[in-house]
């Protein structure tokens, strides 16, 4: 009979008696994780929404994401929505990302102007202080009068502001309150800048000789907005036809067979054709 043999299961197991704590691998990103995240958001910014939450706080990853799709700014942490570089990258790509910027940056003149250069409608998301700033709003009006829909009521009922607005962009008259559409000085400045703004003027202004003459000399087709009385007036009809031969259609019927009107129309068309040929 064989002697007792030690059971293999009872063999001593070497014990690591060192005091060095084991590293928690879950607290560190595996090598290449951040690069993979960057690759994903560079291809599709919205991929940021499906990455682990830690990447939504990672400035480098977020900056790459908003550069690809600015609207992803909505998904990032509050701190990064107040980061000037991140927000500028977002609004450069998608100006409407301004609505997701911090309150402080929506009150930043340069940030707001950067966004409105891309789309004037984003003035809606600027701070109330900036929407009431005449200088800033007029700068945006120079690009497009559509921004006036979002300007502060404090400006919209200021005659001084409207005089400046229509001098900057005649189309601004379209957004003016009725009281300024019948203000002769405001309307004259508007139609001198853009004759077709006559269509936004009050009926009384469309029947005003000075207003209509200024409008049709700038854009002959503005004759269509003049009152019936003025569409019968020879001086105004001739002024309109000289500016644009096609405007004769808006004069009263007797002018369509009028020798002077027909001669003026031919002269106007010849001049237009020569101008095109010279380009």
PDB file of C-alpha atoms in Angstrom:
ATOM      1  CA  UNK A   1       0.000   0.000   0.000  1.00  0.00           C
ATOM      2  CA  UNK A   2       1.300   3.378  -1.040  1.00  0.00           C
ATOM      3  CA  UNK A   3       2.049   6.043   1.553  1.00  0.00           C
ATOM      4  CA  UNK A   4      -0.229   8.946   1.934  1.00  0.00           C
ATOM      5  CA  UNK A   5       0.332  11.458  -0.875  1.00  0.00           C
ATOM      6  CA  UNK A   6      -0.548  15.126  -0.520  1.00  0.00           C
ATOM      7  CA  UNK A   7      -3.733  16.096  -2.359  1.00  0.00           C
ATOM      8  CA  UNK A   8      -2.946  18.328  -5.328  1.00  0.00           C
ATOM      9  CA  UNK A   9      -5.771  20.600  -4.303  1.00  0.00           C
ATOM     10  CA  UNK A  10      -4.093  21.256  -0.977  1.00  0.00           C
ATOM     11  CA  UNK A  11      -0.887  22.551  -2.570  1.00  0.00           C
ATOM     12  CA  UNK A  12       0.171  25.908  -1.335  1.00  0.00           C
ATOM     13  CA  UNK A  13      -0.874  28.744  -3.670  1.00  0.00           C
ATOM     14  CA  UNK A  14       1.685  31.545  -3.919  1.00  0.00           C
ATOM     15  CA  UNK A  15       0.288  34.713  -2.373  1.00  0.00           C
ATOM     16  CA  UNK A  16       1.297  38.181  -3.604  1.00  0.00           C
ATOM     17  CA  UNK A  17       1.984  39.956  -0.339  1.00  0.00           C
ATOM     18  CA  UNK A  18       2.933  43.257  -1.909  1.00  0.00           C
ATOM     19  CA  UNK A  19       0.958  46.314  -0.798  1.00  0.00           C
ATOM     20  CA  UNK A  20       0.572  47.675  -4.368  1.00  0.00           C
ATOM     21  CA  UNK A  21      -3.165  48.197  -5.063  1.00  0.00           C
ATOM     22  CA  UNK A  22      -4.615  46.742  -8.215  1.00  0.00           C
ATOM     23  CA  UNK A  23      -5.473  49.296 -10.931  1.00  0.00           C
ATOM     24  CA  UNK A  24      -9.126  49.805 -11.782  1.00  0.00           C
ATOM     25  CA  UNK A  25      -9.139  49.380 -15.536  1.00  0.00           C
ATOM     26  CA  UNK A  26     -12.740  50.578 -15.700  1.00  0.00           C
ATOM     27  CA  UNK A  27     -11.633  54.118 -14.755  1.00  0.00           C
ATOM     28  CA  UNK A  28      -9.422  54.473 -17.799  1.00  0.00           C
ATOM     29  CA  UNK A  29     -10.350  54.496 -21.468  1.00  0.00           C
ATOM     30  CA  UNK A  30      -8.908  51.552 -23.342  1.00  0.00           C
ATOM     31  CA  UNK A  31      -6.169  52.635 -25.721  1.00  0.00           C
ATOM     32  CA  UNK A  32      -7.654  54.039 -28.905  1.00  0.00           C
ATOM     33  CA  UNK A  33     -11.131  54.733 -27.419  1.00  0.00           C
ATOM     34  CA  UNK A  34     -10.796  58.511 -27.669  1.00  0.00           C
ATOM     35  CA  UNK A  35      -9.435  58.331 -31.186  1.00  0.00           C
ATOM     36  CA  UNK A  36     -12.329  56.077 -32.166  1.00  0.00           C
ATOM     37  CA  UNK A  37     -14.763  58.599 -30.665  1.00  0.00           C
ATOM     38  CA  UNK A  38     -13.085  61.430 -32.577  1.00  0.00           C
ATOM     39  CA  UNK A  39     -13.302  59.451 -35.810  1.00  0.00           C
ATOM     40  CA  UNK A  40     -17.012  58.841 -35.272  1.00  0.00           C
ATOM     41  CA  UNK A  41     -17.968  62.455 -34.510  1.00  0.00           C
ATOM     42  CA  UNK A  42     -15.801  63.783 -37.331  1.00  0.00           C
ATOM     43  CA  UNK A  43     -17.870  61.649 -39.703  1.00  0.00           C
ATOM     44  CA  UNK A  44     -21.219  62.332 -38.019  1.00  0.00           C
ATOM     45  CA  UNK A  45     -21.484  64.873 -35.226  1.00  0.00           C
ATOM     46  CA  UNK A  46     -24.689  63.290 -33.922  1.00  0.00           C
ATOM     47  CA  UNK A  47     -22.687  60.185 -33.040  1.00  0.00           C
ATOM     48  CA  UNK A  48     -21.798  62.114 -29.873  1.00  0.00           C
ATOM     49  CA  UNK A  49     -25.300  61.331 -28.559  1.00  0.00           C
ATOM     50  CA  UNK A  50     -24.567  57.606 -28.631  1.00  0.00           C
ATOM     51  CA  UNK A  51     -21.103  57.668 -27.118  1.00  0.00           C
ATOM     52  CA  UNK A  52     -20.482  57.066 -23.405  1.00  0.00           C
ATOM     53  CA  UNK A  53     -21.371  60.161 -21.327  1.00  0.00           C
ATOM     54  CA  UNK A  54     -17.724  60.923 -20.544  1.00  0.00           C
ATOM     55  CA  UNK A  55     -17.197  61.919 -24.178  1.00  0.00           C
ATOM     56  CA  UNK A  56     -19.945  64.530 -23.979  1.00  0.00           C
ATOM     57  CA  UNK A  57     -17.731  66.322 -21.467  1.00  0.00           C
ATOM     58  CA  UNK A  58     -14.542  65.828 -23.471  1.00  0.00           C
ATOM     59  CA  UNK A  59     -13.678  69.204 -25.036  1.00  0.00           C
ATOM     60  CA  UNK A  60     -11.713  67.783 -27.955  1.00  0.00           C
ATOM     61  CA  UNK A  61     -14.444  65.312 -28.889  1.00  0.00           C
ATOM     62  CA  UNK A  62     -17.190  67.927 -28.483  1.00  0.00           C
ATOM     63  CA  UNK A  63     -15.299  70.485 -30.580  1.00  0.00           C
ATOM     64  CA  UNK A  64     -14.937  67.930 -33.380  1.00  0.00           C
ATOM     65  CA  UNK A  65     -18.629  67.024 -33.138  1.00  0.00           C
ATOM     66  CA  UNK A  66     -19.989  70.591 -33.334  1.00  0.00           C
ATOM     67  CA  UNK A  67     -17.612  71.392 -36.162  1.00  0.00           C
ATOM     68  CA  UNK A  68     -19.272  68.598 -38.142  1.00  0.00           C
ATOM     69  CA  UNK A  69     -22.835  69.394 -36.952  1.00  0.00           C
ATOM     70  CA  UNK A  70     -23.350  72.538 -34.908  1.00  0.00           C
ATOM     71  CA  UNK A  71     -26.756  71.510 -33.553  1.00  0.00           C
ATOM     72  CA  UNK A  72     -25.073  68.827 -31.436  1.00  0.00           C
ATOM     73  CA  UNK A  73     -24.258  71.698 -29.073  1.00  0.00           C
ATOM     74  CA  UNK A  74     -27.637  70.925 -27.491  1.00  0.00           C
ATOM     75  CA  UNK A  75     -26.302  67.582 -26.230  1.00  0.00           C
ATOM     76  CA  UNK A  76     -23.129  68.747 -24.490  1.00  0.00           C
ATOM     77  CA  UNK A  77     -22.562  69.760 -20.899  1.00  0.00           C
ATOM     78  CA  UNK A  78     -23.395  73.255 -19.677  1.00  0.00           C
ATOM     79  CA  UNK A  79     -19.742  74.161 -19.226  1.00  0.00           C
ATOM     80  CA  UNK A  80     -18.925  73.526 -22.898  1.00  0.00           C
ATOM     81  CA  UNK A  81     -22.034  75.406 -24.049  1.00  0.00           C
ATOM     82  CA  UNK A  82     -20.346  78.380 -22.458  1.00  0.00           C
ATOM     83  CA  UNK A  83     -17.012  77.707 -24.157  1.00  0.00           C
ATOM     84  CA  UNK A  84     -16.474  80.480 -26.722  1.00  0.00           C
ATOM     85  CA  UNK A  85     -14.422  78.366 -29.150  1.00  0.00           C
ATOM     86  CA  UNK A  86     -16.894  75.486 -29.042  1.00  0.00           C
ATOM     87  CA  UNK A  87     -19.883  77.791 -29.581  1.00  0.00           C
ATOM     88  CA  UNK A  88     -18.226  79.692 -32.430  1.00  0.00           C
ATOM     89  CA  UNK A  89     -17.437  76.401 -34.161  1.00  0.00           C
ATOM     90  CA  UNK A  90     -21.056  75.309 -33.727  1.00  0.00           C
ATOM     91  CA  UNK A  91     -22.687  78.500 -35.028  1.00  0.00           C
ATOM     92  CA  UNK A  92     -20.264  78.711 -37.929  1.00  0.00           C
ATOM     93  CA  UNK A  93     -21.491  75.297 -39.035  1.00  0.00           C
ATOM     94  CA  UNK A  94     -25.154  75.777 -38.018  1.00  0.00           C
ATOM     95  CA  UNK A  95     -26.095  79.330 -36.970  1.00  0.00           C
ATOM     96  CA  UNK A  96     -29.245  78.121 -35.206  1.00  0.00           C
ATOM     97  CA  UNK A  97     -26.974  76.420 -32.663  1.00  0.00           C
ATOM     98  CA  UNK A  98     -26.931  79.855 -31.006  1.00  0.00           C
ATOM     99  CA  UNK A  99     -30.118  78.884 -29.185  1.00  0.00           C
ATOM    100  CA  UNK A 100     -28.154  76.231 -27.267  1.00  0.00           C
ATOM    101  CA  UNK A 101     -25.294  78.526 -26.228  1.00  0.00           C
ATOM    102  CA  UNK A 102     -24.982  79.811 -22.692  1.00  0.00           C
ATOM    103  CA  UNK A 103     -26.821  82.958 -21.671  1.00  0.00           C
ATOM    104  CA  UNK A 104     -23.517  84.784 -21.437  1.00  0.00           C
ATOM    105  CA  UNK A 105     -22.551  83.976 -25.034  1.00  0.00           C
ATOM    106  CA  UNK A 106     -26.007  84.842 -26.353  1.00  0.00           C
ATOM    107  CA  UNK A 107     -25.266  88.270 -24.934  1.00  0.00           C
ATOM    108  CA  UNK A 108     -21.875  88.426 -26.661  1.00  0.00           C
ATOM    109  CA  UNK A 109     -22.003  90.899 -29.563  1.00  0.00           C
ATOM    110  CA  UNK A 110     -19.311  89.174 -31.654  1.00  0.00           C
ATOM    111  CA  UNK A 111     -20.846  85.722 -31.194  1.00  0.00           C
ATOM    112  CA  UNK A 112     -24.310  86.953 -32.188  1.00  0.00           C
ATOM    113  CA  UNK A 113     -22.992  88.839 -35.225  1.00  0.00           C
ATOM    114  CA  UNK A 114     -21.090  85.740 -36.348  1.00  0.00           C
ATOM    115  CA  UNK A 115     -24.336  83.762 -36.229  1.00  0.00           C
ATOM    116  CA  UNK A 116     -26.457  86.432 -37.958  1.00  0.00           C
ATOM    117  CA  UNK A 117     -23.956  86.709 -40.804  1.00  0.00           C
ATOM    118  CA  UNK A 118     -24.983  83.136 -41.629  1.00  0.00           C
ATOM    119  CA  UNK A 119     -28.721  83.594 -41.022  1.00  0.00           C
ATOM    120  CA  UNK A 120     -30.339  86.802 -39.758  1.00  0.00           C
ATOM    121  CA  UNK A 121     -33.275  84.873 -38.278  1.00  0.00           C
ATOM    122  CA  UNK A 122     -31.089  83.695 -35.386  1.00  0.00           C
ATOM    123  CA  UNK A 123     -31.359  87.177 -33.900  1.00  0.00           C
ATOM    124  CA  UNK A 124     -34.359  85.576 -32.191  1.00  0.00           C
ATOM    125  CA  UNK A 125     -31.972  83.739 -29.856  1.00  0.00           C
ATOM    126  CA  UNK A 126     -29.823  86.717 -28.906  1.00  0.00           C
ATOM    127  CA  UNK A 127     -30.230  88.260 -25.472  1.00  0.00           C
ATOM    128  CA  UNK A 128     -32.957  90.848 -24.932  1.00  0.00           C
ATOM    129  CA  UNK A 129     -30.266  93.478 -24.441  1.00  0.00           C
ATOM    130  CA  UNK A 130     -28.777  92.835 -27.872  1.00  0.00           C
ATOM    131  CA  UNK A 131     -32.188  92.715 -29.568  1.00  0.00           C
ATOM    132  CA  UNK A 132     -32.730  96.215 -28.196  1.00  0.00           C
ATOM    133  CA  UNK A 133     -29.316  97.488 -29.336  1.00  0.00           C
ATOM    134  CA  UNK A 134     -29.928  99.784 -32.360  1.00  0.00           C
ATOM    135  CA  UNK A 135     -26.358  99.521 -33.581  1.00  0.00           C
ATOM    136  CA  UNK A 136     -26.347  95.726 -33.608  1.00  0.00           C
ATOM    137  CA  UNK A 137     -29.812  95.387 -35.123  1.00  0.00           C
ATOM    138  CA  UNK A 138     -29.012  97.878 -37.909  1.00  0.00           C
ATOM    139  CA  UNK A 139     -25.846  95.920 -38.687  1.00  0.00           C
ATOM    140  CA  UNK A 140     -27.998  92.832 -39.153  1.00  0.00           C
ATOM    141  CA  UNK A 141     -30.652  94.787 -41.112  1.00  0.00           C
ATOM    142  CA  UNK A 142     -27.976  95.623 -43.678  1.00  0.00           C
ATOM    143  CA  UNK A 143     -27.856  91.879 -44.488  1.00  0.00           C
ATOM    144  CA  UNK A 144     -31.610  91.340 -44.471  1.00  0.00           C
ATOM    145  CA  UNK A 145     -34.612  93.176 -43.062  1.00  0.00           C
ATOM    146  CA  UNK A 146     -36.150  89.838 -42.010  1.00  0.00           C
ATOM    147  CA  UNK A 147     -34.333  90.110 -38.695  1.00  0.00           C
ATOM    148  CA  UNK A 148     -36.705  92.917 -37.682  1.00  0.00           C
ATOM    149  CA  UNK A 149     -39.284  90.266 -36.794  1.00  0.00           C
ATOM    150  CA  UNK A 150     -37.132  89.503 -33.773  1.00  0.00           C
ATOM    151  CA  UNK A 151     -36.027  92.977 -32.726  1.00  0.00           C
ATOM    152  CA  UNK A 152     -37.107  94.370 -29.377  1.00  0.00           C
ATOM    153  CA  UNK A 153     -40.447  96.243 -29.219  1.00  0.00           C
ATOM    154  CA  UNK A 154     -38.435  99.080 -27.694  1.00  0.00           C
ATOM    155  CA  UNK A 155     -36.929  99.616 -31.142  1.00  0.00           C
ATOM    156  CA  UNK A 156     -39.987  98.873 -33.224  1.00  0.00           C
ATOM    157  CA  UNK A 157     -41.858 101.906 -31.898  1.00  0.00           C
ATOM    158  CA  UNK A 158     -38.962 104.309 -32.265  1.00  0.00           C
ATOM    159  CA  UNK A 159     -39.292 106.697 -35.224  1.00  0.00           C
ATOM    160  CA  UNK A 160     -35.579 107.465 -35.076  1.00  0.00           C
ATOM    161  CA  UNK A 161     -34.812 103.768 -35.425  1.00  0.00           C
ATOM    162  CA  UNK A 162     -37.105 103.339 -38.439  1.00  0.00           C
ATOM    163  CA  UNK A 163     -35.580 106.287 -40.236  1.00  0.00           C
ATOM    164  CA  UNK A 164     -32.183 104.629 -39.825  1.00  0.00           C
ATOM    165  CA  UNK A 165     -33.531 101.198 -40.742  1.00  0.00           C
ATOM    166  CA  UNK A 166     -35.075 102.219 -44.087  1.00  0.00           C
ATOM    167  CA  UNK A 167     -31.984 104.228 -44.987  1.00  0.00           C
ATOM    168  CA  UNK A 168     -29.957 101.077 -44.354  1.00  0.00           C
ATOM    169  CA  UNK A 169     -32.312  98.709 -46.164  1.00  0.00           C
ATOM    170  CA  UNK A 170     -35.426  99.942 -47.960  1.00  0.00           C
ATOM    171  CA  UNK A 171     -37.086  96.549 -47.524  1.00  0.00           C
ATOM    172  CA  UNK A 172     -37.313  97.288 -43.800  1.00  0.00           C
ATOM    173  CA  UNK A 173     -40.552  99.193 -44.396  1.00  0.00           C
ATOM    174  CA  UNK A 174     -42.318  95.857 -44.775  1.00  0.00           C
ATOM    175  CA  UNK A 175     -41.777  95.159 -41.065  1.00  0.00           C
ATOM    176  CA  UNK A 176     -42.631  98.622 -39.783  1.00  0.00           C
ATOM    177  CA  UNK A 177     -45.745  99.227 -37.671  1.00  0.00           C
ATOM    178  CA  UNK A 178     -48.613 100.925 -39.569  1.00  0.00           C
ATOM    179  CA  UNK A 179     -47.864 104.287 -37.998  1.00  0.00           C
ATOM    180  CA  UNK A 180     -44.517 104.435 -39.836  1.00  0.00           C
ATOM    181  CA  UNK A 181     -45.870 103.103 -43.125  1.00  0.00           C
ATOM    182  CA  UNK A 182     -47.857 106.295 -43.407  1.00  0.00           C
ATOM    183  CA  UNK A 183     -45.000 108.521 -42.238  1.00  0.00           C
ATOM    184  CA  UNK A 184     -44.000 110.431 -45.360  1.00  0.00           C
ATOM    185  CA  UNK A 185     -40.347 110.919 -44.424  1.00  0.00           C
ATOM    186  CA  UNK A 186     -39.879 107.272 -43.488  1.00  0.00           C
ATOM    187  CA  UNK A 187     -41.569 106.066 -46.680  1.00  0.00           C
ATOM    188  CA  UNK A 188     -39.624 108.422 -48.957  1.00  0.00           C
ATOM    189  CA  UNK A 189     -36.317 107.185 -47.556  1.00  0.00           C
ATOM    190  CA  UNK A 190     -37.488 103.584 -47.975  1.00  0.00           C
ATOM    191  CA  UNK A 191     -38.507 103.906 -51.634  1.00  0.00           C
ATOM    192  CA  UNK A 192     -35.361 105.840 -52.500  1.00  0.00           C
ATOM    193  CA  UNK A 193     -33.420 102.824 -51.307  1.00  0.00           C
ATOM    194  CA  UNK A 194     -35.772 100.202 -52.741  1.00  0.00           C
ATOM    195  CA  UNK A 195     -38.611 101.413 -54.941  1.00  0.00           C
ATOM    196  CA  UNK A 196     -40.683  98.258 -54.584  1.00  0.00           C
ATOM    197  CA  UNK A 197     -41.179  99.093 -50.900  1.00  0.00           C
ATOM    198  CA  UNK A 198     -44.004 101.283 -52.142  1.00  0.00           C
ATOM    199  CA  UNK A 199     -46.048  98.091 -51.857  1.00  0.00           C
ATOM    200  CA  UNK A 200     -45.612  98.221 -48.071  1.00  0.00           C
ATOM    201  CA  UNK A 201     -46.640 101.864 -47.740  1.00  0.00           C
ATOM    202  CA  UNK A 202     -50.079 103.005 -46.638  1.00  0.00           C
ATOM    203  CA  UNK A 203     -52.758 103.826 -49.256  1.00  0.00           C
ATOM    204  CA  UNK A 204     -52.244 107.529 -48.584  1.00  0.00           C
ATOM    205  CA  UNK A 205     -48.526 107.220 -49.380  1.00  0.00           C
ATOM    206  CA  UNK A 206     -49.273 105.313 -52.592  1.00  0.00           C
ATOM    207  CA  UNK A 207     -51.293 108.324 -53.664  1.00  0.00           C
ATOM    208  CA  UNK A 208     -48.548 110.799 -52.760  1.00  0.00           C
ATOM    209  CA  UNK A 209     -46.897 112.338 -55.845  1.00  0.00           C
ATOM    210  CA  UNK A 210     -43.468 112.764 -54.247  1.00  0.00           C
ATOM    211  CA  UNK A 211     -43.401 109.288 -52.728  1.00  0.00           C
ATOM    212  CA  UNK A 212     -44.482 107.555 -55.934  1.00  0.00           C
ATOM    213  CA  UNK A 213     -42.130 109.557 -58.143  1.00  0.00           C
ATOM    214  CA  UNK A 214     -39.200 108.564 -55.922  1.00  0.00           C
ATOM    215  CA  UNK A 215     -40.310 104.937 -56.030  1.00  0.00           C
ATOM    216  CA  UNK A 216     -40.760 104.596 -59.806  1.00  0.00           C
ATOM    217  CA  UNK A 217     -37.544 106.427 -60.606  1.00  0.00           C
ATOM    218  CA  UNK A 218     -35.728 103.808 -58.515  1.00  0.00           C
ATOM    219  CA  UNK A 219     -37.716 100.792 -59.728  1.00  0.00           C
ATOM    220  CA  UNK A 220     -40.125 101.355 -62.594  1.00  0.00           C
ATOM    221  CA  UNK A 221     -42.176  98.287 -61.705  1.00  0.00           C
ATOM    222  CA  UNK A 222     -43.204 100.029 -58.466  1.00  0.00           C
ATOM    223  CA  UNK A 223     -45.840 101.735 -60.625  1.00  0.00           C
ATOM    224  CA  UNK A 224     -48.062  98.713 -59.951  1.00  0.00           C
ATOM    225  CA  UNK A 225     -48.435  99.857 -56.327  1.00  0.00           C
ATOM    226  CA  UNK A 226     -49.330 103.456 -57.118  1.00  0.00           C
ATOM    227  CA  UNK A 227     -52.888 104.697 -56.799  1.00  0.00           C
ATOM    228  CA  UNK A 228     -55.130 104.751 -59.862  1.00  0.00           C
ATOM    229  CA  UNK A 229     -54.875 108.531 -59.917  1.00  0.00           C
ATOM    230  CA  UNK A 230     -51.096 108.421 -60.228  1.00  0.00           C
ATOM    231  CA  UNK A 231     -51.100 105.587 -62.761  1.00  0.00           C
ATOM    232  CA  UNK A 232     -52.969 108.015 -64.970  1.00  0.00           C
ATOM    233  CA  UNK A 233     -50.466 110.825 -64.457  1.00  0.00           C
ATOM    234  CA  UNK A 234     -48.230 111.241 -67.494  1.00  0.00           C
ATOM    235  CA  UNK A 235     -45.075 112.442 -65.703  1.00  0.00           C
ATOM    236  CA  UNK A 236     -45.097 109.502 -63.321  1.00  0.00           C
ATOM    237  CA  UNK A 237     -45.843 106.950 -66.035  1.00  0.00           C
ATOM    238  CA  UNK A 238     -43.022 108.281 -68.216  1.00  0.00           C
ATOM    239  CA  UNK A 239     -40.646 108.181 -65.223  1.00  0.00           C
ATOM    240  CA  UNK A 240     -41.561 104.555 -64.562  1.00  0.00           C
ATOM    241  CA  UNK A 241     -41.258 103.437 -68.189  1.00  0.00           C
ATOM    242  CA  UNK A 242     -37.908 105.160 -68.525  1.00  0.00           C
ATOM    243  CA  UNK A 243     -36.657 103.168 -65.525  1.00  0.00           C
ATOM    244  CA  UNK A 244     -38.151  99.881 -66.725  1.00  0.00           C
ATOM    245  CA  UNK A 245     -39.850  99.406 -70.090  1.00  0.00           C
ATOM    246  CA  UNK A 246     -42.010  96.576 -68.724  1.00  0.00           C
ATOM    247  CA  UNK A 247     -43.733  98.913 -66.289  1.00  0.00           C
ATOM    248  CA  UNK A 248     -45.970 100.296 -69.039  1.00  0.00           C
ATOM    249  CA  UNK A 249     -48.324  97.385 -68.382  1.00  0.00           C
ATOM    250  CA  UNK A 250     -49.263  98.982 -65.037  1.00  0.00           C
ATOM    251  CA  UNK A 251     -50.231 102.348 -66.499  1.00  0.00           C
ATOM    252  CA  UNK A 252     -53.863 102.991 -67.339  1.00  0.00           C
ATOM    253  CA  UNK A 253     -54.921 101.584 -70.751  1.00  0.00           C
ATOM    254  CA  UNK A 254     -54.716 104.823 -72.717  1.00  0.00           C
ATOM    255  CA  UNK A 255     -50.895 104.860 -72.359  1.00  0.00           C
ATOM    256  CA  UNK A 256     -50.475 101.562 -74.173  1.00  0.00           C
ATOM    257  CA  UNK A 257     -51.260 103.276 -77.476  1.00  0.00           C
ATOM    258  CA  UNK A 258     -49.758 106.621 -76.559  1.00  0.00           C
ATOM    259  CA  UNK A 259     -46.929 107.584 -79.003  1.00  0.00           C
ATOM    260  CA  UNK A 260     -44.790 109.216 -76.296  1.00  0.00           C
ATOM    261  CA  UNK A 261     -45.191 106.266 -73.935  1.00  0.00           C
ATOM    262  CA  UNK A 262     -44.379 103.764 -76.699  1.00  0.00           C
ATOM    263  CA  UNK A 263     -41.294 105.740 -77.777  1.00  0.00           C
ATOM    264  CA  UNK A 264     -40.086 105.945 -74.179  1.00  0.00           C
ATOM    265  CA  UNK A 265     -40.625 102.213 -73.796  1.00  0.00           C
ATOM    266  CA  UNK A 266     -38.519 101.466 -76.874  1.00  0.00           C
ATOM    267  CA  UNK A 267     -35.746 103.777 -75.699  1.00  0.00           C
ATOM    268  CA  UNK A 268     -35.744 102.164 -72.255  1.00  0.00           C
ATOM    269  CA  UNK A 269     -35.574  98.652 -73.713  1.00  0.00           C
ATOM    270  CA  UNK A 270     -32.744  99.581 -76.099  1.00  0.00           C
ATOM    271  CA  UNK A 271     -30.758 101.033 -73.231  1.00  0.00           C
ATOM    272  CA  UNK A 272     -31.304  97.868 -71.212  1.00  0.00           C
ATOM    273  CA  UNK A 273     -30.185  95.672 -74.098  1.00  0.00           C
ATOM    274  CA  UNK A 274     -27.039  97.747 -74.619  1.00  0.00           C
ATOM    275  CA  UNK A 275     -26.217  97.489 -70.938  1.00  0.00           C
ATOM    276  CA  UNK A 276     -26.507  93.690 -71.096  1.00  0.00           C
ATOM    277  CA  UNK A 277     -24.356  93.518 -74.223  1.00  0.00           C
ATOM    278  CA  UNK A 278     -21.669  95.597 -72.542  1.00  0.00           C
ATOM    279  CA  UNK A 279     -21.251  93.170 -69.655  1.00  0.00           C
TER     280      UNK A 279
END
